[in-house]
Amino acid sequence: MRKKQSITFFSLAGAIFAFLMLALPTMANAQAAVVGGELKVWHKVMITFTGAMTSETATPNPFTHYRLDVVFTSPSGNAYKVPGYYAADGNAGETGASSGNKWRVNFPPDEVGEWKFKASFVTGTNIAAEFTGGASAGFFDGAEGVFTVTKNDKTGKDFRVKGKLEYVGEHYLRFRDSQEYFIKAGANIPEIFLEYAEFDNTPTTRLYPNHIKDWSAGDPTWKNGKGKGIVGVVNYLSGLDLNAMYFLTMNSHGDGKNSWPWTGADNRLEYDVSKLDQWEVLFEHFDRKGMMLHLVTTETENQSYFEVKDNGSPGGFGTSRKIYYRELVARFGHHLAITWNVGEENGWDLAGPFHQANTDKQRKDFADRLRALTYYNDPIVIHNGPSGNDDIFQPLLGHPAYSGPALQWRWGNNIYSKILQWRKASSEAGHKWVCTIDEPYLGAARGDLIEWRKSIVWGSVMAGGAGSELFLGAGQDITVLDYRPFEEYYNYTVYASQFFSRFVPQKQMIKFEPDDKLISGGWSLKSPGEAYILYLNNGGSAQITLPAGKYSVQWYNPRSGGQLQSGSVTTVNGGGTVSIGSAPGTQAQDWTVLILNENLTTGAKRDLLEKASQTLPFSLINQNLFLSSPTKGKMEFTLYDAHGKMQKSLSVPGSEEKTLPLKGMEPGVYFVQFKDELGTKAFRFVLP
């Protein structure tokens, strides 16, 4: 454990210090704000201010007695109020500093052009727990500035390509820029992921040694090479195409007990700046690798921790919890894909000093506080517990701060009906929930892979759910050091997610409704007359009643993923009950079937979607696509939108380059197909 140096101000000295700060309002604009980071759309812009010289353990407490907020105003006039934080020397993750005079705000701008900002820096007793009030703290209070944001230039899995992942009032989360809907394929174990020995002040021996080999040159570290094991975990999971990970940000008095954001397990008002900076290094890597942060703020054993510590009882809303939420959002709220989880197994009332169950009012108040602190529309969820008890969700239906349940339920066929239950209930309440199965509880070391694939992974998405995370009981939620033994489970989860992201027309996603009576021997999702997804649990064939029209029929293998395949029947004419034919492979195994009205996509354009890759090997600059023929032969380029509709075409002579202007086209996902003497290929890209 690292022993930190600190500066302690006694009561009299603190009072004099506070007085001097209040007496110096003229310093408000004297301290220049330093703008850092990549000044591009959806990149983290950091503004660092020079202010009060203090420390993690000082009096007055920098985490309670000061509040930094910065209002950012976009070129179009939108204003975002973003909480800031105490940053010690401004580089604590590397230096280990616990004192300094730097204060910082992180923000991901969503527009190109000139942005304005104005800081508010106030002081007062526990003022950080309030949204208003406080006296000027002097220094940079009132400081203003401008900076210019340019277009995003990233490619691949990097979330900056897609923009912010947000709750949009539908049953699926959606990326702001790419307009893609998100089906989660996540890892849930171990929940104590942040118990990692190379984070400062984290008393554990956990190092993820088997994943050090997954770290690559150029990947981040801190303090002369620390962090390779935990960064390697992210690389490994992203390499499987998982897109989310669930873990606790505080487990004091919980199962693991050794991960917290503070200087000690119970120092709930003293935040460890260097440790949190190191967390940030890791979390930024999540963004780069296309992995959503599912941050779980409490667990069942400590769900009333803040209130008991602050008030001596489990009721109310503890001041330290309010500050905890503020610190988390201030430091990490800029990440582009983040789910805020109010609590794991919340509502389970067990014996113990901090086990007392939160109330319905507290659950609403906690979510409301997170919603008020977040400046984009981040998803906010809560996790029920134990399996077999989801009573906490009913009183939360219709509450605007929640975007859905993080459902825990035992393995079995009723996962489908449980997801369907809360999806329907939320729709009827007038506030649609994004329903995911985040802890499919199993009290054994390994679960049956076939049951996992059929009943949980596909059962959840075919009920209109938005994905799943792998959880396997028997203590693995706190003991796992190596993720490779679970690769088969992860692969099945990924195949389901890839099916929806690669092949399902995105505009039809929000129209889908589950229908367990449309076919026998399986489940179905339907957007009547447009698109249908069938999951045949035990293979075979099916008959389906379709409205008039011509439809394509393609098959997807949920056991191996890959491309869509043709079965014995490739098209059907609607207007009655039709047979979809037989699968292209083993008949006795499960298959997924995609049926599309050919007004959405023709056979040739389906082939384009099948061949599409995840990245674009051409230059996209300032709404121009630069295309070249690398050989002496002529190359034909055709541009399609996400639904297979041709937009533009261009012929490029051999060894030449031409420009395809995209100005005026709608932002979103496109495919560029090129054809030469070697054949036809296609690539996917996002137009911001």
XYZ file of C-alpha atoms in Angstrom:
688
model
C 0.000 0.000 0.000
C 1.359 3.424 -0.910
C 1.709 5.882 1.935
C 0.790 9.337 0.747
C 2.146 12.639 1.931
C -0.520 15.205 2.714
C -1.027 18.757 3.908
C -3.278 19.270 6.932
C -4.836 22.656 7.673
C -6.087 23.010 11.223
C -9.377 24.733 11.945
C -7.954 28.218 12.505
C -5.659 28.020 9.506
C -8.537 26.732 7.399
C -10.757 29.602 8.445
C -8.048 32.146 7.601
C -7.437 30.429 4.258
C -11.130 30.498 3.373
C -11.357 34.155 4.390
C -8.410 35.075 2.186
C -9.982 33.321 -0.786
C -13.243 35.169 -0.294
C -11.329 38.434 0.001
C -9.705 38.003 -3.387
C -12.527 38.067 -5.946
C -10.358 40.079 -8.284
C -8.330 36.925 -8.880
C -11.346 35.289 -10.572
C -10.202 35.982 -14.101
C -6.508 36.379 -13.343
C -5.856 32.669 -13.519
C -5.783 31.432 -17.103
C -7.689 28.269 -17.913
C -5.541 25.745 -19.757
C -7.486 23.879 -22.439
C -6.126 20.414 -23.187
C -7.003 17.199 -24.974
C -7.844 16.599 -28.626
C -10.203 19.385 -29.652
C -12.413 17.196 -31.822
C -16.034 16.116 -31.661
C -16.638 13.527 -28.886
C -13.016 13.681 -27.681
C -12.269 14.528 -24.063
C -11.576 18.231 -23.678
C -9.866 18.996 -20.351
C -9.854 22.472 -18.852
C -7.466 22.877 -15.950
C -7.631 25.811 -13.536
C -5.154 26.999 -10.926
C -6.963 27.507 -7.653
C -6.856 26.695 -3.982
C -3.697 24.955 -2.770
C -4.985 22.038 -0.748
C -4.797 18.249 -0.372
C -6.850 15.081 -0.136
C -6.897 15.278 3.670
C -7.037 19.060 4.122
C -9.370 21.204 6.185
C -11.434 22.659 4.608
C -12.061 19.488 2.597
C -11.654 20.083 -1.174
C -14.224 17.381 -1.945
C -16.986 18.773 0.285
C -16.332 22.497 0.789
C -15.755 23.535 -2.829
C -17.911 23.086 -5.906
C -16.608 23.552 -9.429
C -19.112 23.689 -12.279
C -18.402 24.748 -15.848
C -21.095 25.706 -18.330
C -20.158 24.838 -21.918
C -22.091 26.565 -24.705
C -22.059 24.990 -28.159
C -21.911 26.833 -31.489
C -25.659 26.247 -31.895
C -26.422 27.624 -28.415
C -26.918 24.431 -26.389
C -25.625 24.758 -22.823
C -24.227 21.918 -20.699
C -23.472 22.304 -16.994
C -20.588 19.950 -16.189
C -19.254 19.210 -12.679
C -15.521 19.556 -12.102
C -13.150 18.072 -9.529
C -9.989 18.564 -7.510
C -6.977 17.261 -9.480
C -4.086 17.690 -6.982
C -0.999 18.555 -9.086
C -2.809 17.860 -12.370
C -0.808 14.690 -13.076
C -1.417 12.603 -9.964
C -1.809 9.316 -11.807
C 1.892 9.504 -12.667
C 3.290 11.441 -9.723
C 1.167 9.936 -6.945
C 0.552 13.463 -5.659
C -2.051 13.984 -2.947
C -1.779 17.794 -2.875
C -1.678 20.666 -5.334
C -3.676 23.583 -6.670
C -5.157 22.186 -9.890
C -8.892 21.847 -10.558
C -10.271 20.285 -13.698
C -13.339 19.595 -15.792
C -13.716 16.953 -18.533
C -16.208 17.343 -21.369
C -16.832 15.644 -24.766
C -18.203 18.306 -27.172
C -20.872 17.179 -29.616
C -20.540 19.910 -32.267
C -17.926 21.331 -34.596
C -17.129 25.017 -34.172
C -16.361 27.560 -31.486
C -17.363 26.624 -27.952
C -17.554 28.934 -24.962
C -17.119 28.043 -21.308
C -17.594 29.779 -17.978
C -16.503 28.446 -14.591
C -18.248 28.710 -11.235
C -16.035 28.000 -8.212
C -17.799 28.380 -4.860
C -17.213 27.394 -1.251
C -19.344 26.533 1.748
C -20.018 23.740 4.220
C -20.799 20.569 2.225
C -21.523 22.792 -0.781
C -20.473 19.960 -3.129
C -23.633 18.111 -2.075
C -25.803 20.992 -3.348
C -26.615 22.184 -6.843
C -26.894 25.862 -5.930
C -25.632 28.307 -3.317
C -22.196 28.935 -1.889
C -19.931 31.961 -1.800
C -17.318 32.745 -4.413
C -14.113 30.858 -3.722
C -12.112 33.457 -5.630
C -9.274 32.340 -7.855
C -10.843 31.296 -11.181
C -14.505 31.782 -10.195
C -16.129 33.405 -13.225
C -13.278 32.568 -15.594
C -14.363 32.375 -19.234
C -12.842 31.188 -22.462
C -13.339 29.742 -25.927
C -11.946 26.828 -27.899
C -12.571 25.484 -31.390
C -13.658 21.916 -32.063
C -12.967 20.154 -35.359
C -14.362 16.979 -36.872
C -13.722 13.534 -35.497
C -10.989 11.576 -37.299
C -11.149 8.195 -35.554
C -12.030 4.835 -37.114
C -12.747 1.268 -36.083
C -14.278 0.304 -32.745
C -13.439 3.592 -31.066
C -16.690 4.978 -29.638
C -15.685 8.438 -30.811
C -16.649 7.236 -34.280
C -20.237 6.661 -33.166
C -20.813 9.416 -30.623
C -22.543 9.256 -27.257
C -24.548 6.143 -26.346
C -27.841 7.443 -24.966
C -31.272 6.510 -23.722
C -33.675 7.807 -26.382
C -37.060 6.770 -24.964
C -37.077 3.424 -26.789
C -36.324 -0.180 -25.838
C -32.748 0.104 -27.147
C -29.923 2.541 -26.463
C -28.649 4.432 -29.510
C -25.391 6.101 -30.516
C -25.933 9.792 -31.208
C -23.939 10.165 -34.435
C -24.073 6.781 -36.133
C -27.728 6.251 -35.099
C -26.898 2.606 -34.422
C -28.840 0.771 -31.724
C -26.868 -1.126 -29.101
C -27.233 -4.791 -28.174
C -25.035 -5.538 -25.202
C -22.600 -8.452 -25.125
C -20.964 -8.070 -21.751
C -18.836 -9.570 -18.994
C -20.167 -9.486 -15.420
C -17.471 -11.384 -13.533
C -15.525 -10.468 -11.546
C -17.533 -7.596 -10.082
C -14.352 -6.621 -8.176
C -12.501 -5.894 -11.438
C -11.020 -2.665 -9.989
C -9.356 -4.545 -7.126
C -6.049 -4.385 -8.953
C -2.731 -4.176 -7.149
C -1.140 -1.648 -9.511
C -3.741 1.012 -8.737
C -2.498 3.267 -5.946
C -3.728 2.442 -2.439
C -5.492 -0.789 -3.446
C -4.633 -3.543 -0.924
C -4.758 -6.671 -3.079
C -2.448 -9.035 -4.936
C -4.730 -9.204 -8.006
C -2.774 -8.574 -11.231
C -4.521 -10.554 -14.049
C -1.179 -12.202 -14.934
C -2.588 -14.295 -17.787
C -3.649 -11.143 -19.614
C -0.340 -9.288 -19.537
C 0.389 -10.937 -22.905
C -2.753 -9.242 -24.290
C -1.235 -5.807 -23.707
C 0.335 -4.337 -26.864
C 2.961 -1.698 -27.516
C 1.267 1.689 -27.597
C -1.397 0.700 -25.086
C -1.615 2.850 -21.960
C 0.179 2.272 -18.661
C 1.002 4.465 -15.692
C 4.013 4.894 -13.415
C 6.625 3.297 -15.651
C 4.688 0.349 -17.002
C 2.020 -0.441 -14.451
C -1.395 -1.605 -15.627
C -0.515 -4.088 -18.363
C -2.580 -6.914 -16.871
C -5.824 -4.988 -16.493
C -5.418 -3.191 -19.831
C -4.789 -6.619 -21.352
C -8.164 -7.799 -20.021
C -9.877 -5.013 -21.968
C -7.921 -5.912 -25.099
C -8.834 -9.581 -24.784
C -12.558 -8.962 -24.295
C -12.687 -6.364 -27.059
C -10.857 -8.795 -29.323
C -13.776 -11.198 -28.878
C -16.102 -8.302 -29.819
C -17.616 -7.981 -26.377
C -18.865 -4.430 -25.942
C -19.569 -3.973 -22.205
C -18.218 -4.764 -18.753
C -19.904 -4.634 -15.327
C -17.990 -3.843 -12.124
C -18.217 -2.061 -8.779
C -16.767 1.369 -8.098
C -17.049 0.829 -4.326
C -17.114 -2.448 -2.383
C -16.233 -1.350 1.140
C -17.890 -3.864 3.502
C -18.996 -5.837 0.438
C -17.864 -9.117 -1.074
C -14.400 -8.037 -2.137
C -13.806 -5.167 0.301
C -10.653 -3.787 -1.344
C -11.814 -1.367 -4.044
C -12.984 2.150 -3.315
C -12.343 5.644 -4.698
C -11.102 7.025 -1.375
C -7.853 7.180 0.595
C -9.178 4.340 2.797
C -12.087 1.905 2.991
C -14.115 4.238 5.220
C -12.613 7.627 4.299
C -15.753 8.372 2.312
C -15.078 12.131 2.096
C -11.401 11.918 1.070
C -10.944 10.912 -2.559
C -7.739 9.332 -3.807
C -6.834 11.556 -6.749
C -3.970 9.475 -8.119
C -5.986 6.241 -7.997
C -8.899 7.893 -9.798
C -6.547 9.278 -12.449
C -5.320 5.715 -13.007
C -8.886 4.463 -13.273
C -9.376 7.135 -15.914
C -6.430 5.818 -17.952
C -8.138 2.416 -17.985
C -11.596 3.819 -18.715
C -10.294 5.798 -21.682
C -8.983 2.518 -23.077
C -12.510 1.102 -22.765
C -13.721 3.864 -25.117
C -10.958 3.193 -27.622
C -11.756 -0.519 -27.649
C -15.532 -0.148 -27.994
C -16.381 -1.345 -24.472
C -19.194 0.219 -22.455
C -18.539 0.992 -18.778
C -21.272 -0.497 -16.581
C -20.440 1.229 -13.286
C -22.168 -0.276 -10.245
C -22.102 2.243 -7.395
C -23.055 -0.021 -4.446
C -23.740 -3.690 -3.730
C -26.266 -5.389 -1.502
C -23.910 -5.568 1.499
C -23.302 -1.786 1.495
C -26.489 -0.390 -0.050
C -27.194 1.754 3.043
C -23.537 2.509 3.801
C -23.627 6.251 3.147
C -26.826 6.898 5.059
C -25.827 4.834 8.117
C -22.403 6.472 8.198
C -23.806 9.989 7.787
C -27.098 9.844 9.659
C -26.831 6.795 11.904
C -29.771 5.165 10.107
C -30.439 3.699 6.655
C -33.041 6.332 5.772
C -32.748 9.562 3.827
C -30.072 10.562 1.348
C -26.575 10.774 2.811
C -24.457 13.815 2.079
C -21.506 11.542 1.364
C -23.554 9.662 -1.272
C -24.393 12.944 -3.011
C -20.711 13.822 -3.113
C -19.836 10.281 -4.263
C -22.184 10.592 -7.232
C -20.805 14.023 -8.045
C -17.195 12.825 -8.008
C -17.960 9.848 -10.248
C -19.812 11.946 -12.829
C -17.231 14.740 -12.714
C -14.333 12.381 -13.370
C -15.923 9.776 -15.633
C -19.188 11.184 -17.024
C -17.497 12.230 -20.267
C -17.080 8.629 -21.388
C -19.138 7.903 -24.463
C -20.709 4.609 -23.419
C -21.479 4.433 -19.721
C -24.322 2.935 -17.677
C -24.851 4.183 -14.122
C -26.131 1.398 -11.873
C -27.650 2.589 -8.567
C -26.941 -0.732 -6.890
C -26.301 -4.444 -7.225
C -28.956 -6.719 -5.646
C -30.671 -3.648 -4.302
C -33.575 -4.275 -1.948
C -32.220 -7.476 -0.458
C -32.413 -6.816 3.295
C -29.851 -8.956 5.135
C -28.206 -8.881 8.530
C -25.224 -6.554 8.715
C -24.389 -2.926 9.485
C -25.047 -1.586 5.967
C -27.374 -4.221 4.453
C -30.638 -2.475 5.219
C -32.646 -2.300 2.004
C -33.062 0.995 0.229
C -36.647 2.247 -0.013
C -38.615 3.024 -3.154
C -38.200 6.734 -2.444
C -34.449 6.377 -2.047
C -34.163 4.483 -5.333
C -35.986 7.301 -7.087
C -34.005 10.015 -5.313
C -30.695 8.331 -6.107
C -31.543 8.034 -9.807
C -32.820 11.613 -9.887
C -29.513 12.831 -8.474
C -27.525 10.945 -11.124
C -29.819 12.235 -13.851
C -29.331 15.819 -12.637
C -25.536 15.442 -12.608
C -25.190 13.841 -16.048
C -25.266 16.326 -18.919
C -26.021 13.887 -21.740
C -28.762 11.276 -21.560
C -26.760 8.422 -20.016
C -28.662 5.229 -19.149
C -29.405 4.787 -15.432
C -30.433 1.355 -14.118
C -30.803 -0.633 -10.911
C -30.147 -4.311 -10.219
C -32.631 -6.475 -8.316
C -31.821 -9.310 -6.005
C -31.871 -12.088 -5.186
C -33.043 -14.086 -8.206
C -36.730 -14.736 -7.823
C -37.466 -11.288 -6.408
C -37.860 -8.355 -8.762
C -40.407 -6.433 -6.680
C -38.256 -3.291 -6.639
C -39.032 -2.586 -10.309
C -42.808 -2.163 -10.066
C -42.739 1.149 -8.112
C -40.111 2.518 -10.513
C -42.194 2.069 -13.663
C -42.725 5.413 -15.331
C -40.078 7.166 -13.236
C -38.267 9.344 -15.790
C -34.741 9.030 -14.374
C -34.551 5.283 -14.962
C -33.834 3.842 -18.390
C -34.359 0.233 -17.358
C -33.653 -2.686 -15.061
C -30.356 -4.525 -14.761
C -32.181 -7.795 -14.314
C -30.940 -10.663 -12.174
C -32.726 -13.966 -12.725
C -31.893 -17.626 -12.506
C -30.912 -19.631 -15.555
C -33.838 -21.202 -17.334
C -36.541 -20.776 -19.908
C -38.308 -18.022 -17.993
C -35.628 -15.453 -18.914
C -37.687 -14.799 -22.040
C -40.900 -14.219 -20.104
C -39.171 -12.084 -17.454
C -37.642 -9.700 -20.015
C -40.965 -9.579 -21.840
C -42.813 -8.804 -18.601
C -40.811 -5.658 -17.813
C -40.630 -4.510 -21.413
C -44.416 -4.589 -21.665
C -44.961 -3.089 -18.227
C -42.694 -0.154 -19.002
C -44.446 0.521 -22.300
C -47.808 0.490 -20.569
C -46.433 2.936 -17.970
C -45.540 5.359 -20.771
C -41.755 5.243 -20.257
C -40.080 2.472 -22.253
C -37.301 0.573 -20.531
C -34.155 -0.893 -22.048
C -34.293 -4.399 -20.553
C -31.113 -6.462 -20.204
C -30.231 -9.648 -18.351
C -27.145 -8.588 -16.404
C -26.910 -11.324 -13.796
C -28.314 -14.612 -15.037
C -27.614 -16.190 -11.679
C -26.210 -19.696 -11.533
C -25.056 -21.243 -8.274
C -22.528 -23.553 -9.902
C -19.053 -23.240 -11.340
C -20.195 -23.792 -14.920
C -23.503 -23.626 -16.673
C -24.672 -25.594 -19.664
C -23.494 -23.832 -22.824
C -26.566 -24.808 -24.828
C -28.896 -23.442 -22.175
C -26.826 -20.258 -22.041
C -27.087 -19.750 -25.780
C -30.729 -20.678 -26.215
C -32.547 -19.639 -23.062
C -30.532 -16.663 -21.895
C -28.721 -15.010 -24.796
C -31.346 -15.532 -27.484
C -34.246 -15.763 -25.037
C -33.512 -12.240 -23.828
C -33.065 -10.566 -27.224
C -36.082 -12.326 -28.748
C -38.202 -10.958 -25.904
C -37.201 -7.489 -27.081
C -34.325 -7.203 -24.630
C -31.148 -5.263 -25.348
C -28.537 -7.877 -24.542
C -26.883 -9.805 -21.745
C -23.824 -10.117 -19.527
C -22.210 -13.356 -18.434
C -22.443 -14.225 -14.742
C -21.569 -17.632 -13.301
C -21.921 -18.079 -9.530
C -19.897 -20.197 -7.115
C -17.835 -17.205 -5.995
C -16.434 -16.482 -9.436
C -17.803 -12.958 -9.154
C -14.857 -12.242 -6.820
C -12.228 -14.852 -7.734
C -11.772 -14.715 -11.515
C -8.311 -13.674 -12.708
C -8.403 -15.170 -16.211
C -11.231 -14.583 -18.695
C -10.203 -17.217 -21.231
C -12.034 -20.158 -19.633
C -15.327 -18.387 -20.411
C -14.611 -17.717 -24.072
C -17.304 -20.038 -25.427
C -19.951 -18.263 -23.347
C -18.696 -14.882 -24.523
C -18.719 -15.991 -28.159
C -22.389 -16.951 -28.060
C -23.217 -13.561 -26.547
C -21.222 -11.778 -29.238
C -22.883 -13.709 -32.082
C -26.295 -12.434 -30.987
C -25.062 -8.848 -30.719
C -23.359 -9.029 -34.123
C -26.504 -10.319 -35.776
C -28.442 -7.207 -34.775
C -25.646 -4.728 -35.472
C -24.589 -6.141 -38.835
C -27.732 -7.414 -40.505
C -30.879 -5.925 -39.002
C -32.012 -2.620 -40.592
C -31.600 -0.055 -37.825
C -34.762 1.906 -38.599
C -36.778 -1.238 -37.953
C -35.142 -1.935 -34.572
C -37.439 0.338 -32.583
C -40.482 -1.020 -34.418
C -39.893 -4.621 -33.388
C -42.390 -6.217 -31.028
C -42.018 -9.731 -29.584
C -44.635 -12.252 -30.665
C -44.373 -15.742 -29.183
C -47.415 -16.938 -31.138
C -46.289 -16.028 -34.649
C -44.478 -19.363 -35.072
C -44.395 -22.654 -33.214
C -41.180 -24.031 -31.758
C -39.527 -20.679 -31.272
C -39.762 -16.930 -30.717
C -40.195 -14.018 -33.074
C -39.753 -10.274 -33.370
C -41.813 -8.472 -35.953
C -42.145 -5.105 -37.619
C -45.277 -6.043 -39.580
C -44.882 -5.940 -43.327
C -41.245 -4.875 -43.067
C -38.981 -7.173 -41.078
C -39.218 -10.379 -39.042
C -36.688 -12.237 -36.915
C -37.366 -15.853 -36.009
C -35.427 -17.959 -33.541
C -36.026 -21.668 -34.011
C -34.984 -23.214 -30.693
C -34.603 -26.717 -32.081
C -34.096 -26.007 -35.765
C -36.345 -27.415 -38.444
C -38.552 -25.093 -40.414
C -41.512 -22.829 -39.775
C -44.590 -21.387 -41.365
C -45.371 -17.711 -40.986
C -48.264 -15.505 -42.047
C -47.016 -12.429 -43.917
C -48.772 -9.394 -45.408
C -48.671 -8.980 -49.165
C -45.246 -8.349 -50.625
C -42.054 -10.095 -51.638
C -39.666 -11.062 -48.824
C -36.118 -12.343 -48.658
C -35.337 -15.244 -46.301
C -31.844 -15.622 -44.860
C -30.453 -17.768 -42.079
C -27.946 -16.996 -39.336
C -26.063 -19.568 -37.294
C -26.235 -18.608 -33.572
C -23.678 -21.309 -32.774
C -20.870 -19.905 -34.937
C -21.919 -16.429 -36.053
C -20.537 -15.269 -39.374
C -22.535 -14.212 -42.398
C -26.148 -14.675 -43.403
C -26.738 -17.852 -45.396
C -29.289 -19.051 -47.915
C -31.561 -21.955 -47.077
C -33.751 -24.033 -49.342
C -36.036 -21.031 -49.863
C -34.555 -17.575 -50.529
C -37.708 -15.546 -51.227
C -41.390 -15.865 -50.362
C -44.501 -14.006 -51.455
C -46.684 -12.751 -48.635
C -50.439 -12.400 -48.515
C -50.968 -15.581 -46.509
C -49.185 -18.361 -44.653
C -45.895 -19.441 -46.226
C -43.081 -21.854 -45.445
C -39.588 -20.456 -44.962
C -37.982 -23.697 -46.089
C -35.134 -25.484 -44.344
C -31.854 -24.267 -42.887
C -28.583 -24.374 -44.875
C -26.948 -26.688 -42.331
C -27.776 -29.036 -39.489
C -31.550 -29.173 -39.156
C -31.724 -30.296 -35.530
C -29.832 -27.297 -34.113
C -31.089 -23.788 -33.336
C -31.168 -21.219 -36.146
C -32.050 -17.542 -36.495
C -33.962 -16.388 -39.566
C -34.101 -12.846 -40.961
C -37.067 -12.079 -43.210
C -37.037 -8.674 -44.930
C -39.470 -7.000 -47.274
C -37.497 -6.515 -50.477
C -38.431 -2.843 -50.484
C -35.841 -2.590 -47.702
C -33.081 -4.550 -49.408
C -32.628 -6.575 -52.597
C -30.613 -9.705 -52.994
C -27.575 -7.885 -54.421
C -27.650 -5.321 -51.645
C -28.011 -8.041 -49.028
C -24.786 -9.466 -50.388
C -23.221 -6.050 -49.822
C -24.284 -6.055 -46.184
C -22.965 -9.585 -45.712
C -19.538 -8.675 -46.990
C -19.296 -5.376 -45.134
C -16.394 -5.014 -42.745
C -16.202 -2.831 -39.642
C -13.734 -0.238 -40.873
C -13.055 1.866 -43.968
C -9.581 1.647 -45.551
C -10.097 4.914 -47.450
C -9.770 8.543 -46.441
C -12.836 10.394 -45.163
C -11.941 14.060 -44.725
C -14.252 17.086 -44.520
C -17.254 15.244 -45.960
C -15.241 13.972 -48.915
C -14.456 10.332 -49.579
C -11.059 9.941 -51.265
C -11.027 6.783 -53.390
C -8.205 5.307 -55.409
C -7.504 2.355 -57.656
C -4.307 0.718 -56.352
C -3.853 -1.348 -59.508
C -3.617 -0.535 -63.209
C -7.197 -1.655 -63.728
C -10.322 0.469 -63.451
C -12.313 0.280 -60.195
C -16.046 0.942 -59.855
C -17.290 2.430 -56.563
C -20.906 2.458 -55.389
C -22.156 4.107 -52.210
C -25.168 2.657 -50.339
C -26.957 3.804 -47.217
C -27.532 1.522 -44.215
C -30.662 0.053 -45.806
C -29.055 -0.888 -49.120
C -30.311 2.069 -51.152
C -27.784 3.286 -53.720
C -26.697 6.899 -53.196
C -23.778 7.558 -55.559
C -21.372 5.814 -57.928
C -17.971 6.638 -59.350
C -15.479 5.035 -61.733
C -11.765 5.449 -60.972
C -9.147 4.692 -63.680
C -6.160 2.573 -62.738
C -3.552 4.072 -60.413
C -5.598 7.250 -59.955
C -7.474 8.914 -57.108
C -10.836 10.676 -57.208
C -12.997 12.477 -54.705
C -16.578 11.498 -53.929
C -18.246 14.502 -52.231
C -20.665 13.624 -49.394
C -21.715 17.140 -48.409
C -25.430 17.392 -47.664
C -25.879 13.695 -46.995
C -27.559 12.582 -43.770
C -25.185 11.515 -40.968
C -25.144 7.793 -40.269
C -23.839 4.433 -41.454
C -22.935 3.903 -45.144
C -21.328 1.172 -47.223
C -18.933 1.713 -50.104
C -18.660 -1.172 -52.553
C -15.784 -1.474 -54.978
C -15.481 -3.805 -57.919
C -12.449 -4.653 -60.047
C -11.042 -7.615 -61.936
C -10.453 -9.462 -58.656
C -14.070 -9.282 -57.539
C -16.353 -7.219 -55.327
C -15.827 -6.080 -51.736
C -17.568 -3.660 -49.423
C -16.633 -1.590 -46.398
C -18.676 0.118 -43.729
C -18.104 3.667 -42.480
C -19.865 6.340 -40.444
C -20.534 9.827 -41.811
C -20.560 12.236 -38.824
